[in-house]
PDB file of C-alpha atoms in Angstrom:
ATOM      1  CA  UNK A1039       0.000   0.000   0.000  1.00 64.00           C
ATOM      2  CA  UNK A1040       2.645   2.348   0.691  1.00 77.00           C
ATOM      3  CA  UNK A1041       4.394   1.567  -2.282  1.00 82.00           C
ATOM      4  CA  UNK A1042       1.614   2.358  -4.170  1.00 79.00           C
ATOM      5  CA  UNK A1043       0.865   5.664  -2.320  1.00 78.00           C
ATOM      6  CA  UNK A1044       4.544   6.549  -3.236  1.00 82.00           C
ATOM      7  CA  UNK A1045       3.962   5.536  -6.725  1.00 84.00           C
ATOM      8  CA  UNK A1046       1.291   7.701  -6.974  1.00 80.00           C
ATOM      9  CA  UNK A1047       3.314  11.121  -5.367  1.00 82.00           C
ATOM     10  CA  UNK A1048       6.194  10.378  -7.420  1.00 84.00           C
ATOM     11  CA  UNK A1049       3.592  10.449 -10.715  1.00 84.00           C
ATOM     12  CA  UNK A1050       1.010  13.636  -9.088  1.00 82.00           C
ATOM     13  CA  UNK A1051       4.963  15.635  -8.972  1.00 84.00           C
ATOM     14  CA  UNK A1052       6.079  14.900 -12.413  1.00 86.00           C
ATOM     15  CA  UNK A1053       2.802  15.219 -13.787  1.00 83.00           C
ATOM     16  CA  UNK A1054       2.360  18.920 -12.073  1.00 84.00           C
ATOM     17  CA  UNK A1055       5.788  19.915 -13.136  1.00 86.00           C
ATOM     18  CA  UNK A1056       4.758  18.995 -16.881  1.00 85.00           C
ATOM     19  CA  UNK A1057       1.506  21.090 -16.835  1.00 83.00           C
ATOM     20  CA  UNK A1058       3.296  23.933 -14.838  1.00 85.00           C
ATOM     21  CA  UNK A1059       5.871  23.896 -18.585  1.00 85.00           C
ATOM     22  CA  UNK A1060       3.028  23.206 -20.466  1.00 85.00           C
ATOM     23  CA  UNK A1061       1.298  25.894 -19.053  1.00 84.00           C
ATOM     24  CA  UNK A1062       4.254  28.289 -19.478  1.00 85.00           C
ATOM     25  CA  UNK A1063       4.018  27.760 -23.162  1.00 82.00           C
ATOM     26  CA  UNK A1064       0.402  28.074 -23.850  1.00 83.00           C
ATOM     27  CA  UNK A1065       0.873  31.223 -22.073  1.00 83.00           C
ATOM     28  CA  UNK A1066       4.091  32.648 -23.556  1.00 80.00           C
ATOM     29  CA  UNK A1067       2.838  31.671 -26.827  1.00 76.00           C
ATOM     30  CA  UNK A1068      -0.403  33.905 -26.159  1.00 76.00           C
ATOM     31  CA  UNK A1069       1.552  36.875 -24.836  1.00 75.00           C
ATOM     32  CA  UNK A1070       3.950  36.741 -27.839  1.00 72.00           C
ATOM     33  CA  UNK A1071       1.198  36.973 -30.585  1.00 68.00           C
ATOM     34  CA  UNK A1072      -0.280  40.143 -28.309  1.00 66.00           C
ATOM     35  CA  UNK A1073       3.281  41.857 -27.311  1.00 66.00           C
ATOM     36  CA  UNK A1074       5.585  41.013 -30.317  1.00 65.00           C
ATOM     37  CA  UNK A1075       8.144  42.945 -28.595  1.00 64.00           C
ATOM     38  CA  UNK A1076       8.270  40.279 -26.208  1.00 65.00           C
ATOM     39  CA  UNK A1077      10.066  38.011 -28.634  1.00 67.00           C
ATOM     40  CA  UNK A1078      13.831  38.980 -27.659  1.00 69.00           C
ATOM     41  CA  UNK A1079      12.998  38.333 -23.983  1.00 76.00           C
ATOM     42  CA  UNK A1080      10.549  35.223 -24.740  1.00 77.00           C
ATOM     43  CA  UNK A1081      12.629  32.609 -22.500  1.00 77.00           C
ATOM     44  CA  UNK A1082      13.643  34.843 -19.654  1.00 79.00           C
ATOM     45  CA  UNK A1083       9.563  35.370 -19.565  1.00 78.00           C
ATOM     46  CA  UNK A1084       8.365  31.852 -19.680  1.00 80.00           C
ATOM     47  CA  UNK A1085      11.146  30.953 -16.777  1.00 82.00           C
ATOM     48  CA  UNK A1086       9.141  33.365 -14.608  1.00 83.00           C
ATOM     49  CA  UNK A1087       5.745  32.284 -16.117  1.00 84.00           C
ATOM     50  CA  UNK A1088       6.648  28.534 -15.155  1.00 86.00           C
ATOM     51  CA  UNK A1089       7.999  29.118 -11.883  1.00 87.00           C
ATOM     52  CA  UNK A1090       4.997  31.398 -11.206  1.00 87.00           C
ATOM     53  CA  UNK A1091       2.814  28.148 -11.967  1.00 86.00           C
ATOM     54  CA  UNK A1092       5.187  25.951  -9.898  1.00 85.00           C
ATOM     55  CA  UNK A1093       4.239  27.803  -7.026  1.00 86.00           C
ATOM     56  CA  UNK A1094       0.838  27.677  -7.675  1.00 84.00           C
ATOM     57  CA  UNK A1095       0.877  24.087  -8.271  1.00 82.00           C
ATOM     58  CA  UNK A1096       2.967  22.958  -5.576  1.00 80.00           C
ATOM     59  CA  UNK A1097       1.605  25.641  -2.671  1.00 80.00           C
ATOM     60  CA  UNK A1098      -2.022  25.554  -3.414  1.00 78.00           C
ATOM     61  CA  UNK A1099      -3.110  21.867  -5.642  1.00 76.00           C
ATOM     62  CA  UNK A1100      -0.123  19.494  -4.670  1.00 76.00           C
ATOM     63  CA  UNK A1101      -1.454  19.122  -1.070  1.00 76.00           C
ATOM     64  CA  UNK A1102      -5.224  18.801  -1.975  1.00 75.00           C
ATOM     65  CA  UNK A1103      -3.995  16.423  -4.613  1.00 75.00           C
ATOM     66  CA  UNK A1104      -2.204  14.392  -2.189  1.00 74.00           C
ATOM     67  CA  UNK A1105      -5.027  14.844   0.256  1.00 72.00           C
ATOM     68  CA  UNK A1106      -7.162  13.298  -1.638  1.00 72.00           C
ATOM     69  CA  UNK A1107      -5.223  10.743  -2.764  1.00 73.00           C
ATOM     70  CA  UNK A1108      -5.253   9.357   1.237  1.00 74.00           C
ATOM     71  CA  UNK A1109      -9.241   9.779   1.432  1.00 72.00           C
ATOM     72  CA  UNK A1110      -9.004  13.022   3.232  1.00 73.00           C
ATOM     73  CA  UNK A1111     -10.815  15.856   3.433  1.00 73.00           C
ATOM     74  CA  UNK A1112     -10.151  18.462   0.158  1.00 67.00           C
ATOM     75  CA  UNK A1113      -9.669  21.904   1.759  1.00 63.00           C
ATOM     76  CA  UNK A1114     -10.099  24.238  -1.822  1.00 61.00           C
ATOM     77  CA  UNK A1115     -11.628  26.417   0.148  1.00 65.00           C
ATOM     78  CA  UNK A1116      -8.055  27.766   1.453  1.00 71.00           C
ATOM     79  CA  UNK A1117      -7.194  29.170  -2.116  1.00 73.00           C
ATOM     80  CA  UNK A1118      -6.793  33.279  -2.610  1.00 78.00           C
ATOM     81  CA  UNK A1119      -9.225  34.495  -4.999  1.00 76.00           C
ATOM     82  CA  UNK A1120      -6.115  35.388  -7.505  1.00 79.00           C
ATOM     83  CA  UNK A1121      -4.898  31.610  -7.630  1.00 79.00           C
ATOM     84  CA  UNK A1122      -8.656  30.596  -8.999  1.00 80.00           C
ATOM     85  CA  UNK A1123      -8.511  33.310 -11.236  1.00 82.00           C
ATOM     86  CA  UNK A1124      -5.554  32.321 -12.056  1.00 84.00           C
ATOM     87  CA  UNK A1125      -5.864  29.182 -12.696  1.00 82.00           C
ATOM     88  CA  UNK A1126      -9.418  29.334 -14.591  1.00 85.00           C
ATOM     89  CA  UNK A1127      -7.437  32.076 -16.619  1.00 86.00           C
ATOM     90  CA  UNK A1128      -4.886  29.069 -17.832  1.00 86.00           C
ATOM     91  CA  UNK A1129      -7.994  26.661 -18.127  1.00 85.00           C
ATOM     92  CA  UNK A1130      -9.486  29.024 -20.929  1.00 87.00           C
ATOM     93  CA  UNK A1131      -6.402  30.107 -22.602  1.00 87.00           C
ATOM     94  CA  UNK A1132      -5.731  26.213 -22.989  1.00 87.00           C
ATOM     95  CA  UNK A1133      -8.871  25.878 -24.528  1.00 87.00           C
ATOM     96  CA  UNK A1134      -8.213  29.060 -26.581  1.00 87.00           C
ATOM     97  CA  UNK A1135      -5.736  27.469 -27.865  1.00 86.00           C
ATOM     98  CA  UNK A1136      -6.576  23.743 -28.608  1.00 86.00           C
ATOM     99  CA  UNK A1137      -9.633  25.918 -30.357  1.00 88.00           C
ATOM    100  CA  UNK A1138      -7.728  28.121 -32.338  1.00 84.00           C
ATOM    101  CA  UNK A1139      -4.889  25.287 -33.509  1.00 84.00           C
ATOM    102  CA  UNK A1140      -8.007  23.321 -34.589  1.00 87.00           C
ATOM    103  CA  UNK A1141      -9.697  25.953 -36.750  1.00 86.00           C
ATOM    104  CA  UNK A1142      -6.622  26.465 -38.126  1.00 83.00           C
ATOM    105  CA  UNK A1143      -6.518  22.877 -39.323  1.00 84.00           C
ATOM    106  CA  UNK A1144     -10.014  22.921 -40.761  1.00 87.00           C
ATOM    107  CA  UNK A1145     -10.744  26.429 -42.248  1.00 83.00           C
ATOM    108  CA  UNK A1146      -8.711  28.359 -44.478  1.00 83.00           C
ATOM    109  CA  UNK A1147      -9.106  32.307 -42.989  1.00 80.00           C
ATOM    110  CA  UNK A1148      -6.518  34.991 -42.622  1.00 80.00           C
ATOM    111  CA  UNK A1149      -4.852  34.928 -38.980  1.00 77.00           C
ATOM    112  CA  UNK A1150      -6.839  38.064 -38.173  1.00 78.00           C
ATOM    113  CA  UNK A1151     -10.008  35.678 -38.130  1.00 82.00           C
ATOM    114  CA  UNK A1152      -8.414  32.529 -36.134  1.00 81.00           C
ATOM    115  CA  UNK A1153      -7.199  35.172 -33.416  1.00 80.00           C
ATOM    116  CA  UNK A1154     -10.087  37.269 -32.783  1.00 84.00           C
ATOM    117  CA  UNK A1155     -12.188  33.885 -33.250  1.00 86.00           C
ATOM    118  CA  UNK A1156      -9.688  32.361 -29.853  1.00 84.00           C
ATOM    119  CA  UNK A1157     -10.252  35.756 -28.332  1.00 85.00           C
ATOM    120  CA  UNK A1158     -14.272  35.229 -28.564  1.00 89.00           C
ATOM    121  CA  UNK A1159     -13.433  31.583 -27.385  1.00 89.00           C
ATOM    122  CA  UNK A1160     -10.946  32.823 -24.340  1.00 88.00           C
ATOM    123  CA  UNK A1161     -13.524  35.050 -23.189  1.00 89.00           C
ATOM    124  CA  UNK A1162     -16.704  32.876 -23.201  1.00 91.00           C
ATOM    125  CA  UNK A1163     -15.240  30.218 -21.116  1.00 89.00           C
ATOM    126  CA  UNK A1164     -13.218  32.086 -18.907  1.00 87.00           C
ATOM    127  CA  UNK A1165     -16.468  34.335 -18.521  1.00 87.00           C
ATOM    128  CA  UNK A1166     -18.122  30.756 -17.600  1.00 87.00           C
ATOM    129  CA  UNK A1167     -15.905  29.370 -15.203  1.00 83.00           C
ATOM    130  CA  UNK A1168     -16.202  32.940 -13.363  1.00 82.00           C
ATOM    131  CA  UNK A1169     -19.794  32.147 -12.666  1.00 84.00           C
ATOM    132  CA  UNK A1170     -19.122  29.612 -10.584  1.00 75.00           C
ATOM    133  CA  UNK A1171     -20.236  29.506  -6.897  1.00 72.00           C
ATOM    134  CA  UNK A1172     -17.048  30.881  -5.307  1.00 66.00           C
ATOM    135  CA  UNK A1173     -16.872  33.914  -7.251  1.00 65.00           C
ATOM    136  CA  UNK A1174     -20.329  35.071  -6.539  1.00 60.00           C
ATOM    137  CA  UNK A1175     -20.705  37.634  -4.215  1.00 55.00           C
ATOM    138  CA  UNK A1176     -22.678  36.980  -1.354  1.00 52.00           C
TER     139      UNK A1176
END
């Protein structure tokens, strides 16, 4: 049992590390189309951008994760309102992006179209996901 438990950390750590780089990219790659005059400075950026999400990860999701992965209670609760926002702003620029690459693939438009078509995208499910419970005020 305790092997398995280990098992099970040793995946939940490399797995968050690869979605904190993913989620670097996705980002930087978003930022760069905006700001093109972030291109000379694009890897010093996405350093900060991934360890940015590597605290987020590991400080705030790592320990529910791990939580519940021993049956106990999931304390969400405990997260500042700028790590959800945070982290529902990567959620939607991920699917931004997964839409965007895949209207790219189907439809022939000018880039004009696939970006403000992402933006419209971006903004309906991040718009969405803020409607949630915890971000209504009470």
């Amino acid at each position: 049992m305790a092997l398995r438990f280990m098992a099970q950390i040793i995946f939940l750590f490399f797995l968050t590390i690869a979605l904190s780089g993913i989620g670097a990219l996705v980002q930087m790659n978003f930022i760069s189309e905006i700001f093109l005059a972030l291109k000379a400075v694009k890897e010093i950026v996405t350093g900060l951008i991934f360890v940015l999400l590597l605290y987020i990860n590991f400080r705030y999701c790592f320990p529910d994760q791990v939580a519940e992965l021993r049956g106990r209670n999931v304390q969400s609760d405990r997260y500042p309102v700028w790590v959800k926002q945070y982290i529902l702003f990567n959620c939607a620029l991920f699917v931004e992006e997964v839409f965007y690459y895949a209207i790219k693939d189907w439809v022939s438009l000018s880039e004009v179209i696939y970006r403000l078509l992402g933006l419209v995208v971006f903004t309906l499910v991040y718009m969405y996901m803020l409607s949630g419970e915890e971000f209504k005020v009470k």
